[in-house]
Every structure is written in C-alpha cells, then in structure tokens.
Short mmCIF file of N, CA and C in Angstrom, two decimals:
data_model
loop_
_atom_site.label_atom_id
_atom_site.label_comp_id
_atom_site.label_asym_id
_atom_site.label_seq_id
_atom_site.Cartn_x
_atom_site.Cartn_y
_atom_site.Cartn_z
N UNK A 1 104.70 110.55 75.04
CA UNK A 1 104.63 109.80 73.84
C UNK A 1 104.10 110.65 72.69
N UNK A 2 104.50 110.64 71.70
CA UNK A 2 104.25 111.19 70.69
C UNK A 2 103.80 110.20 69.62
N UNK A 3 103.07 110.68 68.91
CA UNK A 3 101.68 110.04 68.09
C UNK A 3 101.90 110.59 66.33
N UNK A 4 101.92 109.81 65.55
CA UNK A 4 102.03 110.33 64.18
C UNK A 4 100.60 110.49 64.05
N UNK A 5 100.29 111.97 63.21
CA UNK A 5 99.57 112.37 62.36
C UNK A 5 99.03 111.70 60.99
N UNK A 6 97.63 110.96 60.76
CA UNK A 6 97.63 109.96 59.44
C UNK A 6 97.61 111.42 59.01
N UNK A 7 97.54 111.05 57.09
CA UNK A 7 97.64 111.75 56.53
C UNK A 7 98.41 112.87 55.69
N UNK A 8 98.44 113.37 55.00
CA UNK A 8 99.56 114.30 54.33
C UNK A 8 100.40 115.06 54.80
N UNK A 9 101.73 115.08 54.45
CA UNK A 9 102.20 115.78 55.18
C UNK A 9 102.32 117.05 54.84
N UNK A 10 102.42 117.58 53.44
CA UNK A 10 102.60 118.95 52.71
C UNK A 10 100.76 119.53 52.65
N UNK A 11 100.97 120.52 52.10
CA UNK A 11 99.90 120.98 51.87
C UNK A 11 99.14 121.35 50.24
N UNK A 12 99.91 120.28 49.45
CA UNK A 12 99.67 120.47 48.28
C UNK A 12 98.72 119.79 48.00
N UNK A 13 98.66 119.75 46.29
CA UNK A 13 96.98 118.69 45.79
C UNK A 13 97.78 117.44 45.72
N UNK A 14 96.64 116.70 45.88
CA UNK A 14 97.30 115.07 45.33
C UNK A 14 97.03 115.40 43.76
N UNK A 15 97.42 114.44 43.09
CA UNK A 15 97.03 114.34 41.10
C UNK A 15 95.78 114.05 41.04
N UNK A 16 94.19 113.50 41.77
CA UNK A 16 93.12 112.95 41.51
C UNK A 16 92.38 114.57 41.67
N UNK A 17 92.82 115.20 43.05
CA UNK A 17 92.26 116.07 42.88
C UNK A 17 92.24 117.61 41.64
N UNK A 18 93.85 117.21 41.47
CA UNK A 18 94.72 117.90 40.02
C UNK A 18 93.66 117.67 39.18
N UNK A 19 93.26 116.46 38.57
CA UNK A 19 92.28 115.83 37.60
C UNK A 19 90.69 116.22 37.61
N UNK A 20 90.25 116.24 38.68
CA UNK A 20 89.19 116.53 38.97
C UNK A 20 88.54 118.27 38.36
N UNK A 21 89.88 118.77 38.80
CA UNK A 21 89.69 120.57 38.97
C UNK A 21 89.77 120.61 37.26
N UNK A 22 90.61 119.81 36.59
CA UNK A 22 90.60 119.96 34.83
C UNK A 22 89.32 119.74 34.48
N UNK A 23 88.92 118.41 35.01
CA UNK A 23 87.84 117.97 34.25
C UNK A 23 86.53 119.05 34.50
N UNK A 24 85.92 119.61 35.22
CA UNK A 24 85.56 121.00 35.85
C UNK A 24 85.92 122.12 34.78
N UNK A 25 86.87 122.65 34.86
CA UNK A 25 87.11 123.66 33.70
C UNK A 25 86.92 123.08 32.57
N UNK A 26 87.32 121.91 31.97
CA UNK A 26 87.00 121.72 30.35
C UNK A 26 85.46 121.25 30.50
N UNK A 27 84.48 120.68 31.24
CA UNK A 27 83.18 121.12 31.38
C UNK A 27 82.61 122.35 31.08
N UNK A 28 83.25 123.05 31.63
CA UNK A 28 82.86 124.89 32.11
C UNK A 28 82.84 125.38 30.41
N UNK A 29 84.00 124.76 29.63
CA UNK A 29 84.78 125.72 28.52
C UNK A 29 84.07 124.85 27.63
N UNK A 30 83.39 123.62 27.77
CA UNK A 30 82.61 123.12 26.44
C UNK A 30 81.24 123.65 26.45
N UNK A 31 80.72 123.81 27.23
CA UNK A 31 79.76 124.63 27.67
C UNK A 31 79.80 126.10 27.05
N UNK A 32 80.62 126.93 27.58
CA UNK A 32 80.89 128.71 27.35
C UNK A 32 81.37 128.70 25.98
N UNK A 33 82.33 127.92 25.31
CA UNK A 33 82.55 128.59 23.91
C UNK A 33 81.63 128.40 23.01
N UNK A 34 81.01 127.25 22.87
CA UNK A 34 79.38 127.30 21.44
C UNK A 34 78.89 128.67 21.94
N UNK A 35 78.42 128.53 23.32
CA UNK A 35 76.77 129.54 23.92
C UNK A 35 78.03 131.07 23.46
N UNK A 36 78.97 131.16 23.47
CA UNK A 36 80.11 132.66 23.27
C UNK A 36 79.56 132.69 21.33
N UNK A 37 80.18 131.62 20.99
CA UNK A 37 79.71 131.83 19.68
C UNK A 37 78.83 132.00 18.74
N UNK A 38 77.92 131.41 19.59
CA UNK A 38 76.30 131.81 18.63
C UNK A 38 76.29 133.15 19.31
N UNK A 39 76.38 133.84 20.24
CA UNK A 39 76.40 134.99 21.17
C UNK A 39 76.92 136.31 19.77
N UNK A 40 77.99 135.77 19.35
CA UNK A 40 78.62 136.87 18.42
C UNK A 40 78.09 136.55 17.26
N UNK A 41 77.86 135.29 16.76
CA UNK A 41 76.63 135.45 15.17
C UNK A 41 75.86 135.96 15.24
N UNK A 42 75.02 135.84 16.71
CA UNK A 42 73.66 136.76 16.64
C UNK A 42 74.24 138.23 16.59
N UNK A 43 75.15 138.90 17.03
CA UNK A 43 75.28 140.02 17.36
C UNK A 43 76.20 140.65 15.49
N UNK A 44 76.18 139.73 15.20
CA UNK A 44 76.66 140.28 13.66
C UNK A 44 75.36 140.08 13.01
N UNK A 45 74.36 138.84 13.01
CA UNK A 45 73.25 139.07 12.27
C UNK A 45 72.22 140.26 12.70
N UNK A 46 72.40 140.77 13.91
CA UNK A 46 71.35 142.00 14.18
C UNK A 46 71.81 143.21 13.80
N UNK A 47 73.40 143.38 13.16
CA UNK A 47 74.06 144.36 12.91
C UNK A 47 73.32 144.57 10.98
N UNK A 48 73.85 142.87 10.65
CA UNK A 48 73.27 142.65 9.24
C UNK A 48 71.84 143.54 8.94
N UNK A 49 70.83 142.81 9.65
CA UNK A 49 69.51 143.62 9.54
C UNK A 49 69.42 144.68 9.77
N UNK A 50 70.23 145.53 10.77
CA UNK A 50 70.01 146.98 11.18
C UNK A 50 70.21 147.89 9.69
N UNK A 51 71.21 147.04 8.75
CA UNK A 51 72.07 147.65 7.58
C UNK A 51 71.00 147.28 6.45
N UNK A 52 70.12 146.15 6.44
CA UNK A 52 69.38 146.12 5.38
C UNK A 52 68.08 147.07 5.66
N UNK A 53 67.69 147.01 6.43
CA UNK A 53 66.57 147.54 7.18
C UNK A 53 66.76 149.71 7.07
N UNK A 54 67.94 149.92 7.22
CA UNK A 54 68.41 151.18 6.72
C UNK A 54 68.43 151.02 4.89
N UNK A 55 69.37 150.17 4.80
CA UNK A 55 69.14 150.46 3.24
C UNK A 55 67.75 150.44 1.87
N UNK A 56 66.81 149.16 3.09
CA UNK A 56 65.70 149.41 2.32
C UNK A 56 64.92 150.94 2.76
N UNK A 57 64.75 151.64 3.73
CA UNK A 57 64.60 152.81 3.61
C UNK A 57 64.96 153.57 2.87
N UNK A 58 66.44 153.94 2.55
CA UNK A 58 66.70 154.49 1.40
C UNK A 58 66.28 154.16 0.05
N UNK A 59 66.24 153.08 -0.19
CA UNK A 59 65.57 152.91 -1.53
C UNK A 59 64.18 153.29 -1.76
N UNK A 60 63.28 153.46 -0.59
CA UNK A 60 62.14 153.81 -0.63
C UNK A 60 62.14 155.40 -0.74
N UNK A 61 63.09 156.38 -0.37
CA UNK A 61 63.59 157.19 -0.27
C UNK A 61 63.68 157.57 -1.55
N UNK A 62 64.47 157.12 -2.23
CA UNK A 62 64.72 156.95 -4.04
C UNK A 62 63.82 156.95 -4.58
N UNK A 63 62.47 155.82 -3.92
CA UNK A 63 61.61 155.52 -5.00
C UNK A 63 60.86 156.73 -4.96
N UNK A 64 60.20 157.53 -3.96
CA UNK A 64 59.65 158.72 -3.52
C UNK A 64 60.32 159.86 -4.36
N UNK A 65 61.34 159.85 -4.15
CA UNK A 65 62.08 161.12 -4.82
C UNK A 65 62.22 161.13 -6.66
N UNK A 66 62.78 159.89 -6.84
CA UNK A 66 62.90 159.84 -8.30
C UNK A 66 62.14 158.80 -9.27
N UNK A 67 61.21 157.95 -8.33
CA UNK A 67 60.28 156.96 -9.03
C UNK A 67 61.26 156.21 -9.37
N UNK A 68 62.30 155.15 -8.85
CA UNK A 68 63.10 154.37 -9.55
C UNK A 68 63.60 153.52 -8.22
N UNK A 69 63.56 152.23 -8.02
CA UNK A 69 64.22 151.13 -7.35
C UNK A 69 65.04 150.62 -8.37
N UNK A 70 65.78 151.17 -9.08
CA UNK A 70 66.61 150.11 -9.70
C UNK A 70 67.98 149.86 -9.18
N UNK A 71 68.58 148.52 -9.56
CA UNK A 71 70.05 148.54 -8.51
C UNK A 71 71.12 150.09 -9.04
N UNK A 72 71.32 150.26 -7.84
CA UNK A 72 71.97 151.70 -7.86
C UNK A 72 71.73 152.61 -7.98
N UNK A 73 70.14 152.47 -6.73
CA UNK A 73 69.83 153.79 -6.36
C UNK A 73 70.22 153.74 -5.19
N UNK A 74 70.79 153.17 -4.70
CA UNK A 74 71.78 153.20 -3.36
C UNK A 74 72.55 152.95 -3.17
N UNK A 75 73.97 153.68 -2.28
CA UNK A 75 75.10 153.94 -2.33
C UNK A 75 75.07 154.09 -0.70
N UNK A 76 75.91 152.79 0.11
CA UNK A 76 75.93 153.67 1.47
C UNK A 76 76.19 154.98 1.60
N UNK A 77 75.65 155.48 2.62
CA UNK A 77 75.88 157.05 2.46
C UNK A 77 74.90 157.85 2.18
N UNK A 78 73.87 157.17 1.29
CA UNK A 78 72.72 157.88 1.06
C UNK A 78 72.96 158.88 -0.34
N UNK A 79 74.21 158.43 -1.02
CA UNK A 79 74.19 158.80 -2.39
C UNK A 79 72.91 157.98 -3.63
N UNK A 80 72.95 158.99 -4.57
CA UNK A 80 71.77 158.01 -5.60
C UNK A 80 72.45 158.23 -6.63
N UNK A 81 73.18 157.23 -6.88
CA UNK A 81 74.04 157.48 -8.55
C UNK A 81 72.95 157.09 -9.65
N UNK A 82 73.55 157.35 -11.45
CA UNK A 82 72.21 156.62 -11.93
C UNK A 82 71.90 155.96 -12.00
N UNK A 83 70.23 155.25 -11.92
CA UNK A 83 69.74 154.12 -12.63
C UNK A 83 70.52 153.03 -13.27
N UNK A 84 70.59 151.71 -12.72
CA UNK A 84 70.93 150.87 -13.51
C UNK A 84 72.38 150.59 -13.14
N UNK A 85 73.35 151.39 -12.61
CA UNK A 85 74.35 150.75 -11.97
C UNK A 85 75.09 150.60 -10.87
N UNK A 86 75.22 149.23 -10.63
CA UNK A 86 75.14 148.57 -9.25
C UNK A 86 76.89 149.46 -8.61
N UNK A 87 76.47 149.98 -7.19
CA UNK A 87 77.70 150.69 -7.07
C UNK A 87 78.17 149.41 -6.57
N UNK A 88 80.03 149.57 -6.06
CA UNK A 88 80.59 148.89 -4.96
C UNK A 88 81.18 149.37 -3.88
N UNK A 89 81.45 148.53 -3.28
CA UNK A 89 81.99 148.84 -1.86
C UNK A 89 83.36 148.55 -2.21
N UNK A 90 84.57 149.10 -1.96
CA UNK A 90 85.87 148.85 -2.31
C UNK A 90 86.62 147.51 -3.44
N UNK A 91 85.65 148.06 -3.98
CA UNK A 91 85.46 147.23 -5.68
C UNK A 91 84.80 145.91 -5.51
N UNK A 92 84.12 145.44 -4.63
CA UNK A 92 82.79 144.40 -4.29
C UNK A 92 81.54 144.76 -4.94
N UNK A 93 80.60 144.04 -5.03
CA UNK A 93 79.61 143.83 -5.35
C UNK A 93 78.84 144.24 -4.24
N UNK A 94 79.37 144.29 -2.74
CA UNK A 94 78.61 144.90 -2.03
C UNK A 94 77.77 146.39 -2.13
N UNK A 95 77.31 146.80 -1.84
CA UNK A 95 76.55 148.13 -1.80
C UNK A 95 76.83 148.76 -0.38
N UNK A 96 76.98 147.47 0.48
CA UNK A 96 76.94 148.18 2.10
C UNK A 96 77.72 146.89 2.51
N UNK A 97 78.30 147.32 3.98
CA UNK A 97 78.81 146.07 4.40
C UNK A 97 78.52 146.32 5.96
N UNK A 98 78.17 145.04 7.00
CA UNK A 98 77.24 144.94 8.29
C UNK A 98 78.16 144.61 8.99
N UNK A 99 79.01 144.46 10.04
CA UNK A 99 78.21 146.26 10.81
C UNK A 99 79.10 146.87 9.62
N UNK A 100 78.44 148.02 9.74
CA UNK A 100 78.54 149.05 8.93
C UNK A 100 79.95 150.34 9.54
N UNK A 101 80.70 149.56 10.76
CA UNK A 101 81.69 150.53 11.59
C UNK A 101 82.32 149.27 11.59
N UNK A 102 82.84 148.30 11.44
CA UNK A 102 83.69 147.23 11.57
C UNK A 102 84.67 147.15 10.70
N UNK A 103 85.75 147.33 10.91
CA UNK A 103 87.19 147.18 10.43
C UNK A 103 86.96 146.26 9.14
N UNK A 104 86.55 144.67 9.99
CA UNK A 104 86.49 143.14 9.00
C UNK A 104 84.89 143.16 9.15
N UNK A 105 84.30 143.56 8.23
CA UNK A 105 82.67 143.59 8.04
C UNK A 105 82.54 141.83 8.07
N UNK A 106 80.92 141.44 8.69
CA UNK A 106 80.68 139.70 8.31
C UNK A 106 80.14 139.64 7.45
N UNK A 107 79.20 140.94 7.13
CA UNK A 107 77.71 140.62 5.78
C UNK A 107 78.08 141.30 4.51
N UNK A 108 78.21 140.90 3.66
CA UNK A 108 77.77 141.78 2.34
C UNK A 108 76.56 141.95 1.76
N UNK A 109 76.07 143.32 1.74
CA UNK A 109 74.56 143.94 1.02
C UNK A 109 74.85 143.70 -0.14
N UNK A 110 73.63 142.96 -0.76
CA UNK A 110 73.70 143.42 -1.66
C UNK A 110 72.44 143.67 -2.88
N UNK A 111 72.08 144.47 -3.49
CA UNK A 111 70.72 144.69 -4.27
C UNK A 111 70.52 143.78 -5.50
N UNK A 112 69.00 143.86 -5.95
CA UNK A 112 68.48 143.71 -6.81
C UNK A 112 67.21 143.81 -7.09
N UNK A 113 67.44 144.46 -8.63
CA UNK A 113 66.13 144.90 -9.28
C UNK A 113 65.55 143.71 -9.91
N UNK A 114 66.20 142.75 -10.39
CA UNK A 114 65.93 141.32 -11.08
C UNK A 114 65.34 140.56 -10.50
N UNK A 115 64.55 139.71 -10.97
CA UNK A 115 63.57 138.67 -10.53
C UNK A 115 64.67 137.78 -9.91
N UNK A 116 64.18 137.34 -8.49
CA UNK A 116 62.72 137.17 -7.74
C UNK A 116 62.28 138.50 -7.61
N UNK A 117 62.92 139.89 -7.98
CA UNK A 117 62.22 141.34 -7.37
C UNK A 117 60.84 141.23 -7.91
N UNK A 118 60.16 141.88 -7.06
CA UNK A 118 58.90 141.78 -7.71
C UNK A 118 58.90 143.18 -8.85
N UNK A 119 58.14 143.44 -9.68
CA UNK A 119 58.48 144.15 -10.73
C UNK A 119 58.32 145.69 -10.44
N UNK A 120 59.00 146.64 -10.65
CA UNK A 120 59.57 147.79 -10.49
C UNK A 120 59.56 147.51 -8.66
N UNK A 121 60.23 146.82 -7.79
CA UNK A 121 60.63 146.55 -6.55
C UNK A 121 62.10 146.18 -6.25
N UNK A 122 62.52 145.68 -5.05
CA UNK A 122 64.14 145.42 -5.14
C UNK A 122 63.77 144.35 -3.80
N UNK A 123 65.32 143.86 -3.97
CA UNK A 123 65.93 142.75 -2.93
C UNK A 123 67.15 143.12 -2.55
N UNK A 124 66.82 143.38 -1.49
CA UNK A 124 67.87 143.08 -0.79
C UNK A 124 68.70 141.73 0.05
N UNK A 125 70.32 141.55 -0.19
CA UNK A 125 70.26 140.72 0.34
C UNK A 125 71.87 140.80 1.68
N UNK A 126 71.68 140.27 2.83
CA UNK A 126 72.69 139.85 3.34
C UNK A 126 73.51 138.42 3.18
N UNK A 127 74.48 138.77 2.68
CA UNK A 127 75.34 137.11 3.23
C UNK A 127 76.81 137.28 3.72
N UNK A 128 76.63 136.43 4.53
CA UNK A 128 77.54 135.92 5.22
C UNK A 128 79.11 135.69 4.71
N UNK A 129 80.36 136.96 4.65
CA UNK A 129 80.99 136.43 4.08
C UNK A 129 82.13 135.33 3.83
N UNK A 130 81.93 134.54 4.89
CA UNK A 130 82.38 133.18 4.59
C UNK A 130 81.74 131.88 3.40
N UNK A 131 80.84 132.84 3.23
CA UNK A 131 80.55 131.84 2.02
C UNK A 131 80.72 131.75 0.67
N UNK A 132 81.14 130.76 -0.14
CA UNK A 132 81.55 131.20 -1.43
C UNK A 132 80.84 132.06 -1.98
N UNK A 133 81.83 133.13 -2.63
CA UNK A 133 80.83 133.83 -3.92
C UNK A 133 79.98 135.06 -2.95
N UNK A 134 80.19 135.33 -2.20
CA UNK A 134 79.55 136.24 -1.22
C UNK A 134 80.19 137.97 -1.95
N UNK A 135 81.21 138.09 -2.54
CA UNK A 135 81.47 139.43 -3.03
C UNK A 135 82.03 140.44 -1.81
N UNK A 136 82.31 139.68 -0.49
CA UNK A 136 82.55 140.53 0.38
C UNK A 136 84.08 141.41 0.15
N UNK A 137 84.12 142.66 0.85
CA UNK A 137 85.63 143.43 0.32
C UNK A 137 87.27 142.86 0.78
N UNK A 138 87.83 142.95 0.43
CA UNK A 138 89.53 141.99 1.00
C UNK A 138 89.79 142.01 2.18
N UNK A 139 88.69 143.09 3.02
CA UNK A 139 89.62 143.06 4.82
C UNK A 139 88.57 142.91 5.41
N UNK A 140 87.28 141.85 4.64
CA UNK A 140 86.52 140.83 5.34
C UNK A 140 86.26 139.81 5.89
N UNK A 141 85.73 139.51 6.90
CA UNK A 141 86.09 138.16 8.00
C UNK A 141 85.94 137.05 7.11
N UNK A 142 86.33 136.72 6.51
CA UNK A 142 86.05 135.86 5.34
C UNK A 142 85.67 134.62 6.03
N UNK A 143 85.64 134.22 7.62
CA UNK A 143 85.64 133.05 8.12
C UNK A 143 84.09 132.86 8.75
N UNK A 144 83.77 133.91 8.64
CA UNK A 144 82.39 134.12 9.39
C UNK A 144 81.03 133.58 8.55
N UNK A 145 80.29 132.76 9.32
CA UNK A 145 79.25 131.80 8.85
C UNK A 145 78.04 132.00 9.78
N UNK A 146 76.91 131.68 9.18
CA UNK A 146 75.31 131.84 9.74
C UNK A 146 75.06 130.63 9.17
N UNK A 147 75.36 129.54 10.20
CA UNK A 147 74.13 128.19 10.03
C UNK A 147 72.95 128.05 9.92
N UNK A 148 72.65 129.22 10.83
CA UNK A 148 71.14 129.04 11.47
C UNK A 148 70.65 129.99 10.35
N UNK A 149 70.88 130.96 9.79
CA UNK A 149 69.98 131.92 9.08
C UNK A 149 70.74 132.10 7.48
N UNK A 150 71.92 132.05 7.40
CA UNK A 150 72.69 131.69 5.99
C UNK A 150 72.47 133.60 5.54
N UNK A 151 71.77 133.26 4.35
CA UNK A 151 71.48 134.60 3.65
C UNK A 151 69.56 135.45 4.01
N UNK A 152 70.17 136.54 4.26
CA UNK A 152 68.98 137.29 4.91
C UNK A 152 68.43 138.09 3.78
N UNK A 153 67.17 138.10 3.43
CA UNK A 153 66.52 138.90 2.47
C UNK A 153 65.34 140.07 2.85
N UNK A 154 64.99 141.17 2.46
CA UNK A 154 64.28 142.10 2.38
C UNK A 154 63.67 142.41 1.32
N UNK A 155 62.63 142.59 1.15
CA UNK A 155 62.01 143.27 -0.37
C UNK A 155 61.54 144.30 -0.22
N UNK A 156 61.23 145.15 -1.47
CA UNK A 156 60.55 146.34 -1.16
C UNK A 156 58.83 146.22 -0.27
N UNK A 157 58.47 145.72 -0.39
CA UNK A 157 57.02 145.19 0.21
C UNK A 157 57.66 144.92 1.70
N UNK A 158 58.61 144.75 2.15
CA UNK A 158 58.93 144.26 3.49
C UNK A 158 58.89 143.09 3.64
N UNK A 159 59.00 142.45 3.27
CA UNK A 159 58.56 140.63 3.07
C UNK A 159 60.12 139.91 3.68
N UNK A 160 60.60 139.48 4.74
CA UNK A 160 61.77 138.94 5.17
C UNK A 160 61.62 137.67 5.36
N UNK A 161 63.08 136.95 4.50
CA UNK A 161 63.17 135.86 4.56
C UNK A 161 64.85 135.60 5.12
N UNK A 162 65.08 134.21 5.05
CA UNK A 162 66.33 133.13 5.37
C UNK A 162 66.35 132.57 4.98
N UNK A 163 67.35 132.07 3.77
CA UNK A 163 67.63 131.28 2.75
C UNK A 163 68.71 130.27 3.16
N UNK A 164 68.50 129.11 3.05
CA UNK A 164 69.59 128.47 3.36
C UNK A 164 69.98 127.67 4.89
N UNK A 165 69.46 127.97 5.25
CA UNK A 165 69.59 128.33 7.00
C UNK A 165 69.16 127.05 7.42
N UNK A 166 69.51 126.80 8.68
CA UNK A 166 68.62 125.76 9.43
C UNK A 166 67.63 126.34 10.56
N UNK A 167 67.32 127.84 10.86
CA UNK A 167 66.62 128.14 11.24
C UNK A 167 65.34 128.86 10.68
N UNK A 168 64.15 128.92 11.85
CA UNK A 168 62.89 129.25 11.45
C UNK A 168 63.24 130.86 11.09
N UNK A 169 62.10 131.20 10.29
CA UNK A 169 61.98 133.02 9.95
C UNK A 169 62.33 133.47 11.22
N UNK A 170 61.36 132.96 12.68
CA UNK A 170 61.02 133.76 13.71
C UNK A 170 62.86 134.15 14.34
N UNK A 171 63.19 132.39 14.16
CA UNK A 171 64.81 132.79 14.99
C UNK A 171 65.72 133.90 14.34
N UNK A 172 65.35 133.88 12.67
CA UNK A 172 66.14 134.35 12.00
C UNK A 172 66.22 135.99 12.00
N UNK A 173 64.82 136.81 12.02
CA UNK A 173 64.16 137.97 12.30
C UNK A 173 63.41 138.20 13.23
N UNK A 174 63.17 137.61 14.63
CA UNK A 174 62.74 137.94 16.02
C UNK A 174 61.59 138.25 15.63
N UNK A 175 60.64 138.18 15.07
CA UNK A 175 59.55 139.04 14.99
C UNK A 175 59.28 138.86 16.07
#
C-alpha cells in the first residue's frame, strides 16, 4: 500500500513566505539608508572642517607675515593676493571648496573681514551647497544639505560655531 505524502509537492516558496522575505529586506533598507546617509554628511562635514581649519591657518600665516587678515589674504594654495580682494574659486565666491579633491565639492569657504569679524580678525565660513545663495562653483553637488549643522564657522580667535542647524556645537565640531 502506498501512502500520500501531506504537504508540498515542489520545492518552491509559497507567496506568504515570498512576503515575509520582502517585508525583512524593506525593514533592513529603512533602517541602512538614513544611518548610510547621515554616514556621508558626516564624512563631507569633517572634510568641510579639515578645509576651514587649514585655511584659518593660513590666514594666521598672512597675519604673521604681512600683518593683514583681510578677505584675500587667502587663495587655496597658499597664494596671498592683495589686501582687500576676495579671490574665487572658478568664478564663485568661494575661496576653497571641501573636500578639497572632490570632482562635485559639498562646502563652499568662504571669508570675511566684516562684522561679525571681530576687528582686524576674519570668518570663516562653510556652507552647504545645496543651499540657496551658497556661491558654490557649477560642478557642485548642488543637492547636498547639513540639517544637523547647516553653516560651519571659524574665527580668527578659534571660536567655532553652527548656524542654522538643528544640532548641538558638540555634534557639530566633536570637541
């Protein structure tokens, strides 16, 4: 006598278990793409600071050498054109752009001798160039945004701030 086997006869999925294995991966992928993306803001905002953090050296550099922080005493590169005018970066308002090896830069540098500077001092600033009015150059990520920290500042005194931002100084600059 022969006896049927309950159960399936192929060896494929049923559709519940089909369903199951989706719902699993789009778990997995709502999860991994935010934590991927703040992953690469941070890694463009530490590029940002590495570039202000160099450039305010140079200006201190300037100030040592020729007694002058005024905008356009720095020129990536470590050029000092004269006093008083602001260079650009491929006809931007930038001075520098973060990272400073990136094809589509995210930050535009950019200086100032003008108040808020404190007097014969400078500001530096990063922003983000997805944001209006940022001055970033034409083959910039123009899509790229900092919620958490917005625009990053430096002064000659060292004094770092985050303008704009929804995060604290500490998130914004690790101290």
């Amino acid at each position: 006598m022969r006896t049927r086997r309950a159960g399936r006869r192929g060896g494929g999925f049923s559709l519940l278990e089909l369903m199951v294995a989706l719902a699993v991966v789009a778990i997995i992928t709502a999860i991994a793409i935010p934590s991927y993306q703040s992953y690469l803001v941070r890694g463009q905002r530490a590029a940002a600071k590495s570039v202000l953090l160099q450039a305010a050296q140079t200006m201190e550099r300037a100030y040592t050498a020729g007694y002058t922080t005024a905008a356009g005493a720095y020129v990536a590169g470590g050029a000092y054109p004269a006093a008083g005018t602001l260079p650009t970066v491929a006809g931007t308002a930038c001075i520098a752009v973060a990272p400073s090896d990136a094809a589509a830069p995210s930050y535009c540098i950019t200086l100032s001798s003008a108040a808020p500077a404190p007097a014969g001092g400078f500001v530096l600033s990063a922003t983000p160039c997805g944001n209006a009015g940022a001055g970033c150059p034409a083959t910039a990520n123009a899509n790229f945004q900092d919620a958490t920290c917005n625009v990053l500042t430096l002064d000659n005194t060292g004094f770092k701030a985050a303008l704009g931002g929804t995060g604290t100084l500490d998130q914004c600059w690790q101290h």
